[in-house]
Each structure stands twice: as structure tokens, then as C-alpha cells.
Coordinates of C-alpha atoms and ligand atoms in Angstrom, one line a residue:
M211 CA -39.3 17.2 -32.9
A212 CA -37.4 20.0 -31.2
A213 CA -34.5 21.7 -32.8
S214 CA -31.5 20.3 -30.8
R215 CA -29.5 22.3 -28.7
E216 CA -26.0 22.3 -27.0
P217 CA -26.7 21.0 -23.4
N218 CA -25.0 24.9 -22.0
A219 CA -28.2 26.8 -24.5
L220 CA -30.7 25.3 -21.9
D221 CA -33.3 27.3 -20.1
Y222 CA -33.7 25.4 -17.5
D223 CA -32.4 22.6 -15.2
A224 CA -35.2 21.3 -14.2
I225 CA -39.1 22.2 -15.0
I226 CA -41.9 21.8 -12.4
I227 CA -45.1 21.6 -14.1
G228 CA -48.1 22.7 -11.2
A229 CA -47.6 25.1 -8.4
G230 CA -49.3 22.9 -5.9
I231 CA -47.7 21.3 -2.7
S232 CA -45.2 18.9 -4.7
G233 CA -44.2 21.5 -6.7
L234 CA -43.8 24.4 -4.6
Y235 CA -41.8 21.9 -2.4
Q236 CA -39.8 20.5 -4.9
L237 CA -38.3 23.9 -6.3
Y238 CA -37.6 25.1 -2.8
R239 CA -35.1 21.5 -3.0
L240 CA -33.9 22.0 -6.5
R241 CA -32.8 25.1 -5.7
E242 CA -31.7 24.1 -2.9
L243 CA -29.1 21.7 -5.2
G244 CA -28.4 24.5 -6.9
L245 CA -30.1 23.8 -10.3
R246 CA -32.0 26.7 -12.5
A247 CA -35.5 25.5 -12.1
R248 CA -39.1 27.0 -13.0
V249 CA -42.1 26.0 -11.8
L250 CA -44.7 26.4 -14.9
E251 CA -48.4 26.7 -13.2
A252 CA -51.7 27.1 -14.8
G253 CA -53.6 29.0 -12.2
T254 CA -52.5 32.8 -11.2
G255 CA -51.7 31.4 -8.1
V256 CA -49.5 29.1 -5.7
G257 CA -51.7 25.9 -3.8
G258 CA -52.8 23.4 -6.8
T259 CA -55.7 21.7 -5.3
W260 CA -56.4 24.6 -3.1
Y261 CA -56.5 26.5 -5.6
W262 CA -59.1 25.6 -7.5
N263 CA -61.4 23.8 -5.4
R264 CA -62.8 26.6 -4.3
Y265 CA -66.3 25.2 -3.8
P266 CA -68.6 25.9 -0.5
G267 CA -66.9 23.8 1.8
A268 CA -64.3 22.3 0.7
R269 CA -61.8 21.4 3.8
F270 CA -59.3 18.7 4.5
D271 CA -60.6 15.3 5.5
S272 CA -56.5 14.8 6.9
E273 CA -56.4 16.5 10.0
S274 CA -54.6 19.8 9.4
Y275 CA -51.4 18.9 11.5
S276 CA -50.5 15.9 9.8
Y277 CA -51.5 17.4 6.3
G278 CA -48.6 20.2 6.7
Y279 CA -45.1 20.4 5.2
S280 CA -42.8 18.8 7.8
F281 CA -39.6 19.6 6.5
S282 CA -39.2 23.6 8.0
R283 CA -39.4 23.6 12.4
E284 CA -39.4 27.6 11.4
L285 CA -42.1 27.4 9.6
L286 CA -43.9 24.6 11.9
D287 CA -43.0 27.3 14.6
E288 CA -44.8 29.8 12.9
W289 CA -47.8 28.3 11.3
D290 CA -51.2 28.3 14.0
W291 CA -53.9 26.1 11.9
T292 CA -57.4 27.1 14.1
E293 CA -59.3 23.8 12.7
H294 CA -59.0 20.2 13.2
F295 CA -59.8 19.8 9.2
S296 CA -58.6 22.9 7.9
P297 CA -61.2 24.9 5.2
Q298 CA -60.0 25.4 1.8
P299 CA -59.0 29.2 2.4
E300 CA -56.7 28.9 5.0
T301 CA -54.8 26.3 3.5
L302 CA -54.5 28.0 0.0
K303 CA -53.6 31.3 2.5
Y304 CA -51.0 28.5 4.3
L305 CA -49.7 27.6 0.8
N306 CA -49.3 31.5 -0.5
H307 CA -47.3 32.0 2.8
V308 CA -45.5 28.7 1.8
A309 CA -44.4 30.5 -1.2
D310 CA -43.7 34.0 0.3
R311 CA -41.4 32.2 2.8
F312 CA -39.1 30.5 0.8
D313 CA -39.3 33.5 -2.0
L314 CA -40.7 30.8 -4.2
R315 CA -42.6 32.7 -6.6
R316 CA -39.5 34.3 -8.6
D317 CA -39.5 31.0 -10.2
I318 CA -42.8 30.2 -10.6
Q319 CA -44.4 31.3 -13.8
F320 CA -48.1 31.4 -13.7
K321 CA -51.3 31.4 -16.7
S322 CA -48.6 28.9 -18.1
R323 CA -50.5 25.8 -18.8
V324 CA -48.2 23.2 -20.8
K325 CA -50.0 21.8 -24.2
S326 CA -47.5 19.5 -25.2
A327 CA -43.8 18.0 -24.1
Q328 CA -41.2 16.7 -26.3
W329 CA -38.9 14.6 -25.9
D330 CA -35.6 15.4 -27.6
E331 CA -32.4 12.3 -27.4
T332 CA -29.9 13.7 -29.5
A333 CA -29.9 17.2 -27.3
R334 CA -31.2 15.0 -24.5
T335 CA -33.8 17.6 -23.2
W336 CA -37.3 18.5 -22.9
T337 CA -39.1 21.1 -25.3
I338 CA -42.1 22.1 -23.5
T339 CA -44.7 24.3 -25.0
L340 CA -47.2 26.5 -23.3
E341 CA -51.0 26.6 -24.8
D342 CA -50.0 30.3 -25.0
G343 CA -47.4 29.5 -28.0
G344 CA -44.4 29.7 -25.4
K345 CA -41.4 27.1 -25.5
L346 CA -39.2 25.6 -22.5
T347 CA -35.9 23.6 -22.8
S348 CA -35.1 21.8 -19.7
R349 CA -33.0 18.5 -18.5
F350 CA -35.5 17.1 -16.6
M351 CA -39.5 18.1 -16.7
I352 CA -41.1 16.9 -13.2
T353 CA -44.7 16.5 -13.0
A354 CA -46.3 18.4 -10.1
I355 CA -49.8 18.2 -12.1
G356 CA -51.8 16.1 -8.7
L357 CA -54.1 13.2 -8.9
L358 CA -57.3 14.8 -9.2
S359 CA -56.8 18.3 -11.0
A360 CA -58.8 17.3 -15.0
P361 CA -62.3 18.1 -13.7
T362 CA -64.9 16.2 -15.8
M363 CA -68.1 17.1 -17.1
P364 CA -71.3 15.3 -16.9
K365 CA -72.0 13.4 -20.2
I366 CA -75.7 14.7 -20.3
P367 CA -77.1 16.3 -23.5
G368 CA -77.6 19.8 -23.4
V369 CA -75.2 20.9 -20.3
E370 CA -74.1 24.0 -22.3
S371 CA -77.7 25.4 -23.2
F372 CA -78.3 26.0 -19.3
K373 CA -79.6 30.0 -19.3
G374 CA -78.7 30.2 -15.6
R375 CA -75.8 29.3 -13.8
S376 CA -73.1 26.9 -13.1
C377 CA -70.1 26.0 -12.2
H378 CA -67.8 23.0 -11.5
T379 CA -66.6 22.3 -8.3
A380 CA -63.3 22.4 -9.3
R381 CA -63.4 25.6 -11.2
W382 CA -65.5 27.2 -8.9
P383 CA -65.1 31.4 -9.0
H384 CA -62.8 32.9 -7.0
E385 CA -65.5 35.8 -6.0
G386 CA -67.8 33.0 -4.8
V387 CA -71.1 32.1 -4.9
D388 CA -74.5 33.6 -3.3
F389 CA -76.8 30.6 -2.4
T390 CA -79.4 32.5 -0.3
G391 CA -83.2 31.6 -1.7
K392 CA -82.0 30.1 -4.6
R393 CA -82.9 27.4 -6.5
V394 CA -80.1 25.1 -6.4
A395 CA -79.0 21.8 -7.9
V396 CA -76.0 19.8 -6.9
I397 CA -75.2 16.6 -9.3
G398 CA -72.5 14.3 -7.5
T399 CA -72.0 12.3 -4.3
G400 CA -69.0 11.7 -3.9
A401 CA -66.1 13.7 -0.9
T402 CA -66.8 16.6 -3.4
G403 CA -70.5 16.8 -3.5
V404 CA -70.9 15.5 0.3
Q405 CA -68.9 18.9 1.2
T406 CA -70.9 21.1 -0.9
I407 CA -74.0 19.6 -0.3
Q408 CA -74.3 19.9 3.3
E409 CA -72.8 23.8 3.1
V410 CA -75.3 24.8 0.8
A411 CA -78.1 23.4 2.3
K412 CA -77.5 25.8 4.7
T413 CA -78.9 28.8 2.8
A414 CA -80.4 27.7 -1.1
G415 CA -84.0 28.4 -1.1
Q416 CA -84.6 24.9 -2.4
L417 CA -81.8 22.5 -2.7
T418 CA -82.3 19.4 -4.9
V419 CA -79.1 16.9 -5.4
F420 CA -79.6 14.2 -7.9
Q421 CA -77.6 11.8 -7.0
R422 CA -76.5 8.0 -9.0
T423 CA -74.5 6.4 -6.3
P424 CA -74.8 7.0 -2.7
N425 CA -71.2 6.8 -1.3
W426 CA -70.7 5.4 2.6
C427 CA -69.9 8.2 4.5
A428 CA -68.2 8.6 8.6
P429 CA -68.2 12.1 10.4
L430 CA -65.6 14.1 10.5
H431 CA -66.0 15.5 14.2
N432 CA -64.3 18.8 13.0
D433 CA -63.3 21.6 15.8
K434 CA -61.4 24.5 16.6
I435 CA -57.9 25.1 17.6
S436 CA -57.6 27.1 20.8
R437 CA -54.0 28.4 21.1
E438 CA -53.2 26.1 23.9
E439 CA -54.2 23.2 21.9
M440 CA -52.2 24.5 19.0
Q441 CA -49.0 25.1 21.2
K442 CA -49.5 21.4 22.5
I443 CA -49.7 19.8 19.4
R444 CA -46.9 22.4 18.1
A445 CA -44.4 20.9 20.6
S446 CA -45.7 17.0 19.3
Y447 CA -44.8 17.6 16.1
P448 CA -41.7 15.4 15.6
D449 CA -44.3 12.6 17.7
I450 CA -47.1 13.7 15.1
F451 CA -44.7 12.9 11.8
K452 CA -42.8 10.4 13.2
R453 CA -46.3 8.4 13.8
C454 CA -47.4 9.6 10.2
L455 CA -44.2 8.1 8.9
E456 CA -45.1 4.3 10.7
T457 CA -49.0 3.7 9.8
F458 CA -49.7 2.3 7.3
A459 CA -50.9 5.2 4.9
C460 CA -49.4 8.1 6.7
F461 CA -52.5 8.8 8.5
L462 CA -52.8 9.4 12.0
H463 CA -54.8 6.6 12.1
T464 CA -53.3 3.1 10.7
P465 CA -55.4 -0.4 10.9
D466 CA -55.8 -2.2 14.3
P467 CA -54.2 -5.2 14.5
R468 CA -57.3 -7.3 15.1
A469 CA -59.1 -8.8 12.8
T470 CA -63.0 -8.7 13.0
H471 CA -64.1 -12.3 13.6
E472 CA -60.9 -12.6 16.6
V473 CA -63.1 -10.2 18.9
T474 CA -67.0 -10.5 20.6
E475 CA -69.8 -8.7 18.6
A476 CA -70.1 -6.4 22.0
E477 CA -66.7 -5.6 22.0
R478 CA -67.1 -5.2 17.9
E479 CA -70.0 -2.8 18.1
A480 CA -68.5 -0.7 20.7
H481 CA -65.3 0.0 18.3
F482 CA -67.1 0.7 15.3
E483 CA -69.0 3.4 17.9
K484 CA -66.1 4.4 19.0
L485 CA -64.5 4.8 15.9
Y486 CA -68.0 6.3 14.8
A487 CA -67.5 9.5 17.1
D488 CA -64.0 10.3 16.6
R489 CA -62.0 12.2 14.2
G490 CA -61.5 12.2 10.5
F491 CA -60.5 8.9 9.0
G492 CA -59.9 6.3 12.0
I493 CA -63.1 4.0 11.4
W494 CA -62.1 4.0 7.5
Q495 CA -58.3 3.7 8.0
G496 CA -57.6 2.6 11.6
N497 CA -60.7 -0.2 11.6
F498 CA -60.1 -4.0 11.9
R499 CA -57.4 -4.8 9.3
D500 CA -59.8 -6.9 7.4
I501 CA -62.6 -5.0 7.0
L502 CA -61.4 -4.2 3.6
M503 CA -60.4 -6.9 2.3
D504 CA -63.2 -9.5 3.9
R505 CA -66.5 -9.7 2.6
K506 CA -68.0 -10.8 5.7
A507 CA -66.0 -8.1 7.4
N508 CA -66.5 -5.9 5.3
A509 CA -70.4 -6.7 5.2
L510 CA -70.7 -5.6 9.5
I511 CA -69.7 -2.2 8.9
S512 CA -71.7 -2.0 6.2
D513 CA -74.4 -2.6 8.5
F514 CA -73.6 -0.8 11.6
V515 CA -73.0 2.2 8.4
A516 CA -76.4 1.9 7.2
R517 CA -78.1 1.4 10.3
K518 CA -76.8 4.7 11.4
I519 CA -77.7 6.3 8.1
R520 CA -81.2 5.1 9.2
R521 CA -81.0 7.1 12.6
R522 CA -80.1 9.6 10.8
V523 CA -82.2 10.2 8.1
K524 CA -86.1 10.7 9.1
D525 CA -88.0 9.5 5.9
Q526 CA -86.8 5.8 5.8
K527 CA -87.8 6.1 2.2
T528 CA -84.7 8.4 1.3
A529 CA -82.7 7.1 4.2
E530 CA -82.5 3.7 2.1
K531 CA -81.6 6.0 -1.1
L532 CA -78.4 6.9 1.0
I533 CA -77.5 3.8 1.2
P534 CA -75.0 2.2 -1.1
R535 CA -75.9 -1.6 -2.7
N536 CA -73.0 -2.0 -4.9
H537 CA -70.4 -1.5 -2.4
G538 CA -68.7 -2.1 0.5
F539 CA -67.7 0.7 3.2
G540 CA -64.3 1.9 2.8
T541 CA -64.1 0.3 -1.1
R542 CA -64.5 3.7 -2.3
R543 CA -62.9 6.4 -1.1
V544 CA -65.4 7.3 2.4
P545 CA -66.5 10.8 2.4
L546 CA -66.1 12.6 5.8
E547 CA -68.9 14.7 6.6
T548 CA -70.5 17.3 9.1
K549 CA -74.6 16.5 9.2
Y550 CA -74.6 15.6 5.6
F551 CA -77.6 12.7 6.5
E552 CA -79.2 15.5 8.4
V553 CA -79.5 17.8 5.0
Y554 CA -82.2 15.5 4.2
N555 CA -84.3 16.0 7.0
Q556 CA -84.9 20.0 5.7
P557 CA -88.0 20.7 4.0
N558 CA -85.8 22.9 1.7
V559 CA -84.0 19.9 0.2
E560 CA -85.4 16.9 -2.1
L561 CA -83.2 13.9 -3.5
V562 CA -83.2 12.4 -6.7
D563 CA -82.3 9.4 -7.0
I564 CA -81.4 8.9 -10.4
N565 CA -81.4 5.9 -11.2
E566 CA -84.8 5.6 -10.4
T567 CA -85.5 8.7 -12.5
P568 CA -82.5 9.3 -14.8
I569 CA -81.4 12.6 -16.0
D570 CA -83.0 12.9 -20.0
R571 CA -81.1 16.1 -20.0
I572 CA -80.3 20.1 -19.4
T573 CA -82.2 22.4 -20.3
E574 CA -82.4 26.5 -20.4
A575 CA -84.2 26.7 -17.1
G576 CA -82.9 23.2 -15.8
I577 CA -82.7 20.0 -15.8
K578 CA -85.2 17.1 -16.9
T579 CA -85.6 13.6 -16.0
S580 CA -87.5 10.6 -17.3
D581 CA -91.4 11.7 -14.8
R582 CA -90.5 15.5 -14.8
E583 CA -88.4 18.9 -15.9
R584 CA -87.2 21.3 -12.9
S585 CA -86.3 24.8 -12.9
F586 CA -82.3 26.3 -11.4
D587 CA -81.1 29.3 -10.6
I588 CA -77.7 27.8 -9.9
I589 CA -76.6 24.1 -11.3
I590 CA -73.4 22.8 -9.3
Y591 CA -71.5 19.5 -10.9
A592 CA -69.7 18.1 -8.5
T593 CA -69.3 15.4 -11.1
G594 CA -65.7 14.7 -9.9
F595 CA -62.3 13.8 -12.1
D596 CA -59.9 12.1 -14.6
A597 CA -58.2 10.9 -12.0
I598 CA -54.5 10.0 -12.2
T599 CA -53.9 9.7 -15.3
G600 CA -56.1 12.0 -16.7
A601 CA -53.4 15.2 -16.0
F602 CA -51.0 13.3 -18.0
D603 CA -53.3 12.7 -21.2
A604 CA -54.4 16.3 -20.9
I605 CA -50.5 17.2 -22.3
D606 CA -49.6 15.9 -25.5
I607 CA -46.2 14.0 -23.5
R608 CA -44.1 12.5 -26.4
G609 CA -41.2 10.8 -25.3
E610 CA -38.4 8.5 -27.9
N611 CA -39.2 8.2 -31.3
G612 CA -42.8 10.2 -30.6
L613 CA -44.2 7.8 -28.8
R614 CA -47.0 9.0 -26.8
L615 CA -47.5 8.9 -23.5
K616 CA -50.9 7.7 -23.4
D617 CA -50.3 5.5 -25.8
K618 CA -47.8 3.8 -23.6
W619 CA -50.3 3.4 -20.6
K620 CA -52.8 2.0 -22.6
G621 CA -54.2 -0.6 -21.0
G622 CA -53.4 0.9 -17.7
P623 CA -50.2 2.9 -16.3
K624 CA -46.3 1.4 -16.0
T625 CA -44.4 3.0 -14.1
Y626 CA -41.0 2.0 -12.1
L627 CA -41.8 2.7 -8.2
G628 CA -44.7 5.7 -10.0
I629 CA -41.7 8.0 -10.4
L630 CA -40.1 7.1 -14.2
V631 CA -41.1 5.4 -17.0
E632 CA -39.7 3.6 -19.5
D633 CA -38.8 6.2 -22.6
F634 CA -40.0 8.8 -21.5
P635 CA -36.0 9.7 -19.7
N636 CA -35.5 12.2 -17.6
M637 CA -39.3 12.8 -16.6
M638 CA -40.0 12.1 -12.9
M639 CA -43.0 11.9 -11.6
L640 CA -44.5 13.2 -8.3
M641 CA -47.9 12.0 -7.0
G642 CA -48.1 9.9 -10.6
P643 CA -49.8 6.6 -10.8
H644 CA -47.8 3.6 -9.0
T645 CA -47.4 5.5 -6.2
A646 CA -48.1 5.5 -2.3
L647 CA -50.4 8.6 -1.7
G648 CA -53.3 7.9 1.6
N649 CA -52.1 11.5 3.7
I650 CA -50.7 12.7 0.6
P651 CA -48.3 16.0 1.7
R652 CA -46.8 13.2 3.5
S653 CA -46.1 11.1 0.3
I654 CA -45.4 13.9 -1.5
E655 CA -42.3 15.3 1.0
Y656 CA -40.7 11.7 0.6
S657 CA -41.4 11.5 -3.6
V658 CA -40.1 14.8 -3.9
E659 CA -37.0 14.3 -1.8
W660 CA -36.0 10.7 -3.4
V661 CA -36.2 12.9 -7.0
S662 CA -34.4 15.8 -5.5
G663 CA -31.4 12.4 -4.0
L664 CA -32.0 11.0 -7.9
M665 CA -30.6 15.0 -9.1
H666 CA -28.0 15.1 -6.8
Y667 CA -26.4 11.4 -7.8
A668 CA -27.3 13.2 -11.9
R669 CA -25.4 16.8 -10.8
D670 CA -22.1 14.8 -9.0
H671 CA -22.0 12.4 -11.6
R672 CA -22.6 14.5 -14.9
L673 CA -25.6 11.9 -15.4
T674 CA -27.5 13.5 -18.3
R675 CA -29.7 10.8 -18.9
L676 CA -31.8 9.0 -16.6
E677 CA -34.1 6.7 -17.8
A678 CA -36.4 3.4 -16.1
N679 CA -35.8 0.1 -17.5
A680 CA -37.9 -2.2 -19.0
E681 CA -37.3 -5.2 -16.5
G682 CA -37.4 -2.4 -13.2
V683 CA -41.0 -1.0 -15.1
K684 CA -42.2 -4.6 -15.7
S685 CA -40.7 -5.8 -12.4
W686 CA -42.6 -2.5 -10.9
T687 CA -46.3 -2.5 -12.1
E688 CA -46.2 -6.3 -11.7
H689 CA -46.0 -5.6 -7.6
V690 CA -48.8 -3.4 -8.0
I691 CA -51.2 -5.2 -9.3
K692 CA -50.3 -7.9 -7.1
L693 CA -50.9 -5.7 -4.2
G694 CA -53.8 -5.4 -5.0
E695 CA -55.0 -8.6 -5.8
G696 CA -57.6 -8.9 -2.8
L697 CA -58.5 -5.5 -2.0
L698 CA -62.3 -5.0 -2.5
S699 CA -61.9 -1.8 -3.5
N700 CA -60.0 -3.1 -6.6
E701 CA -64.0 -4.3 -8.0
I702 CA -65.9 -1.6 -7.0
D703 CA -66.1 1.1 -10.1
S704 CA -64.5 4.1 -8.7
W705 CA -62.1 7.0 -9.7
M706 CA -59.7 4.8 -8.1
T707 CA -59.9 1.5 -10.5
G708 CA -59.3 4.7 -13.2
I709 CA -63.0 4.5 -13.8
N710 CA -64.6 7.7 -15.3
R711 CA -67.4 7.4 -17.8
N712 CA -67.7 10.5 -18.4
V713 CA -64.5 10.2 -20.7
D714 CA -63.8 8.3 -23.7
G715 CA -61.6 4.9 -22.5
K716 CA -62.2 5.5 -19.7
T717 CA -64.7 2.2 -18.6
E718 CA -62.5 -0.6 -18.3
R719 CA -61.0 -0.7 -14.4
I720 CA -56.7 -0.4 -14.0
V721 CA -54.5 -0.9 -11.5
A722 CA -53.2 2.9 -11.1
R723 CA -52.8 3.1 -7.4
Y724 CA -49.9 1.6 -4.9
S725 CA -51.8 -0.2 -2.3
G726 CA -48.8 -1.5 -0.1
S727 CA -47.9 -0.3 2.9
A728 CA -46.2 3.6 2.6
P729 CA -43.0 2.1 5.1
A730 CA -42.9 -0.6 2.2
Y731 CA -42.5 2.4 -0.5
R732 CA -40.3 4.0 1.0
E733 CA -37.6 1.0 2.0
R734 CA -37.8 0.0 -1.8
C735 CA -37.4 3.4 -2.9
D736 CA -34.5 3.9 -0.3
R737 CA -32.8 0.5 -1.5
V738 CA -32.9 1.9 -4.9
A739 CA -30.7 4.8 -4.0
A740 CA -28.9 3.6 -1.7
E741 CA -27.8 1.1 -4.5
G742 CA -26.6 3.6 -6.7
Y743 CA -30.1 3.2 -9.1
K744 CA -28.1 0.5 -10.3
E745 CA -31.8 -0.8 -11.2
M746 CA -31.6 1.8 -13.9
N747 CA -30.0 2.9 -17.3
L748 CA -27.8 6.8 -16.6
V749 CA -25.6 8.5 -19.4
Ligands
NAP182 P1 -66.2 11.7 -7.2 O1 -65.4 10.6 -5.3 O2 -65.2 10.6 -8.5 O3 -67.5 12.0 -7.5 C1 -68.3 12.2 -8.5 C2 -69.7 12.4 -8.2 O4 -70.1 12.6 -10.0 C3 -70.0 10.7 -8.7 O5 -71.1 11.0 -6.9 C4 -70.8 10.2 -9.4 O6 -71.4 8.9 -9.7 C5 -71.4 11.6 -9.6 N1 -71.5 11.4 -11.6 C6 -70.2 11.4 -12.1 N2 -70.7 11.7 -13.9 C7 -72.4 11.8 -13.2 C8 -73.1 11.8 -14.5 N3 -72.9 12.1 -15.5 N4 -74.4 12.4 -13.6 C9 -74.8 11.9 -12.6 N5 -73.9 12.2 -11.9 C10 -72.3 12.1 -12.0 O7 -65.7 12.8 -7.6 P2 -65.2 14.1 -5.9 O8 -66.3 13.8 -4.9 O9 -64.4 15.5 -6.8 O10 -64.0 13.6 -5.2 C11 -62.8 12.9 -5.7 C12 -61.8 13.3 -4.4 O11 -61.4 14.3 -4.4 C13 -62.0 11.8 -3.6 O12 -62.4 10.8 -3.5 C14 -60.8 12.2 -2.7 O13 -59.8 11.7 -2.6 C15 -60.9 14.0 -3.9 N6 -61.2 15.0 -2.0 C16 -60.7 15.5 -0.9 C17 -61.3 16.4 0.0 C18 -61.0 16.2 0.5 O14 -59.8 15.9 1.2 N7 -61.4 16.6 2.1 C19 -62.5 17.1 -1.0 C20 -63.1 16.7 -1.4 C21 -62.3 15.6 -2.5 P3 -71.3 8.0 -9.4 O15 -70.6 7.2 -8.3 O16 -72.1 7.1 -9.9 O17 -70.3 8.0 -10.8

């Protein structure tokens, strides 16, 4: 147990873990409240997701102008996006600009990975221990650790034995990697793998893609933004953000109110064609309202996209391998692509279906599948993350009576509004389990503002202990589970259902995502605040 300390001996009023989009904005808001806040960041710079994921081709899948912060008119006025879907270097530059513009760095402690966090009931404080042994105490602890931030390497024998260069996409070297003329392997074909593959294929001598499960990908249709266009976008920011707040998942796209079977076959095809030709997530988020619930509707859009793949890939055997069989369109996160399927028409690209020829092991020279060994200079692991709860599991978080958060969440997370956890007083989560996700920065801004509202309330009412109660957690968790019923995505293995076979104990599906509408989520949280947080235990 941490030693008890008088409240005035506390190092901080609030410690925020993580200097990504959530952590930066939370720091800005807490400073406004006059709180002594400190951000602890494992990396050497700000940016979170956009700091770590420097792999080739990394970029937004949401329109840039719907993704940036909306809270500061000055920031909106001075920042120009150069592409409809900003590439990672530009986004990282943007987040560095935000940190500088609001003078955030002086309260951020870099190279400070949090190892454990312990609640001290007597002092009503959190003691946070860093990997380097440093300790800090704080009244409140706010996790801004991301939902896709704990990368996982594949459980394949021999991973350590490869003598060439190997990198996980989320731990990409800052100096970059030159693929020119190199023999490159990519393992993984999720959204990250797809972005990586289409970029690496441009320069690699030989690219071999090891695919376990193909995903339903759709065209991104990225483009440059001209100066004139940016001026128009800037003028319409109020409308853009208003729309994002009205749509189901905070994207510019929102479901078409019609059901798939309410239109004629010709109308349906025309609608699908239009969505396939349009920018961004429209085909997933702006499609007929039933495609993610109704099996027949889902089969129609899946068939449409399968036909596109067959047309775009010349070798039909390869095309068939690239068409998903075990899940329908949109039931896993749809990777958006730019000439991804055409990559497989290049003579220097090979697709290995590891269901046919499983990987036996990684060797010193390369990768051995059941039929042969291939040699490589570089192996890229685009094998994803221990999502949603993984970043929490990576920290030994202990609440009342030493209870481990990991144990509390056995069998699936239990939360209040996706922000608080019973037995873990004064801990608030930004983008934790059970919160509205969608177009993430829009959800982040709301959550940060809600948490800041609670902090404001606590300050004004001199509260030192805020906790969700059992009833509140039960009803919210049941509500989240109920919302997920009937969703085809909840019947499928993916990070969204908590599955990661590279992590022990992550083989059973859980409901970790809030799948209701963002406006409904905000309405519920607003009500809790307006009613003086009476559903919580406040002391
Ligand atoms: P992911 O979707 O979980 O994909 C991981 C890939 O690695 C899958 O193809 C998986 O195959 C494969 N894999 C894992 N372990 C393997 C093993 N042992 N052997 C062979 N293959 C293995 O992870 P991700 O692509 O990093 O994407 C995660 C999420 O990050 C996305 O869904 C998205 O939400 C976000 N993201 C966003 C952007 C953006 O905004 N632009 C870009 C990239 C990622 P199985 O499918 O068979 O498990």
C-alpha cells in the first residue's frame, strides 16, 4: 500500500496517462479549471496513436476536417489540412502544433511509462509508479491510454530468431525504413496491413503478404485539398462539426434511413455504386440502415464488394483468396484502401494464404510455411493490438482493497458510462471500454468535456472521492450489452469483440464497445451531469 499523505502534500490534483489526442485536450481543460495536472507519456513526444504508428502509408480514414479538434476557433483558423485524409506525418505535426500553441509541453513528462497505479483509500489518492521507479501522487487519475495502443506480436515460433530487420507497425523506427529492392514480408491484413502493403509494394523488390483472414476493403478516394477548397472547408467548420454531432457515430456519413429491400434492385445497385465511388466511410457508415443487422441485406452488399474485387484483381484465384468468407461486409472494421487490390496484379507481389499453407515458424532467414521457406530482408508485423482493455491490462491498476482492474473485468469490462469503474474511485477513463467511439476525436472532445465537468463539480463542492456505484455500473453494462444484440459484428471474431489469439485469455468474445448512437450516449451523460451526478457516490 502506498503511504498515506495529507491531501495538501499531493503532487498533483490530476494525473493524465497519455499525451495523445485525449490527454492533450484533457490537460488543456484541467488547466482552465486551475487544477495542477500532469501528463505522463511513455513516448518521447506527443501524439499517441500518431506518434507510434509511423508505418508507411499510415493516414486517417475519417475526413481530416472532421477529425481535428473543434474546441478552438483560432486553431481551426490557422491550420490547413493538405489532404482529405491526412497522412501520419501531417497529423503528428498538427498535434505538435496543438501542444506548442497551447503551451502544453511544460506539464507533460515524456519517457514516463506507467507501471502501476494504486488507490489509497485513507488518503483518497492514487499513487502512480513509473517503470523507472519514479512515484507520483494525485487526487484523480485520468486514463488517456488509447483503445488501440498495446501492439501484439504474433504467437509464431521463432519470431526472435530472424536475422534481418523486423518491425511491428505500431513501433515503427522514427528514421523510416527503405524498401527499395528489398525482399519484404507483411503478416496481417487489417486496416494497418492494407495501408502498409499498398505503400511498400511501390518500392519493394519482392513483397510477400501472409494473409490469415481477408477483410472487406473499400476505396478511400483520397485527394489533395487546394487552398481555395481549404478556405471553403474553414468557412463551413460550424456545419461540419454540427453534422458530426448529429450523426450516429460522429462521422460525416450516417446510415441511409431506407432498408435495403425497400428499393428496387437497380436503385440498390446504383446506391452501392455511388457509395463505392464516394470518399471515405460512406459505404460502411452511410449505407442502407439494415446492412449491419440483417443477414440478407448484408449478403447483398458483401456480394457487391466481392464483384468489385473480382473485377480489380486479374488472377481470379488470387481474387477469391482476397474475398472474405467468414464474415460479411462491415462486420469488422472496413479498411479503406488506395489501389490495394491492384497491388496483387504486380509481378513483384505474392499473396500467401496461410490457411492453405500455415506458417510453421520464423527462421533466421525468413518465414517457413508448411510447403517451403522464403527468405526476406525485412518482416513487417501488422498484427494489431490487444485492443480496448489491453492498455489497461498493461498497467497494474489496483483499486479498493488492492483489487486488480484486470480481475474486476474478467469476462468483460464493467463500467459506468464507459468512464468510471466501481471500486476504482477517482479514476476516469477517456476512450475506455463501453464509451461511444466512431470518429474518435469527436468522442474524445465530448468525454474530456464531461470529465472536466465532473472535475469542476468536485472542485466547487470540495469533493475528494468520486465513485460509480454498483447499481449504476450494472445498469450501464447491461444497457451496452443489450445495444449490441442483433449486431452482426458481435458474432464475429475481431478486436472489436475482444478477440486476440496472440494474447492469453483473449479468445472469448466480449462486449467492450458501446454500439448505440453517439447522440444517445451524450444525452445520457448530459443528464447524469445535469442531475448533479446523483447516480454516483460522491464524498
Ligand atoms: P487488426 O485489424 O487486428 O489486424 C491484424 C491482422 O494481423 C489481421 O489480419 C490478423 O489476422 C493478423 N494476424 C494477427 N495475428 C496473426 C498471426 N499469429 N498469424 C497471422 N496473422 C495474424 O489490426 P490493425 O490492422 O492494426 O488495425 C486495428 C485497428 O486500428 C483498425 O481496425 C482501425 O480501427 C485502427 N486503424 C485505423 C487506421 C486509420 O484510421 N486510418 C489505420 C490503421 C488502423 P486475423 O484477422 O485472422 O486475426
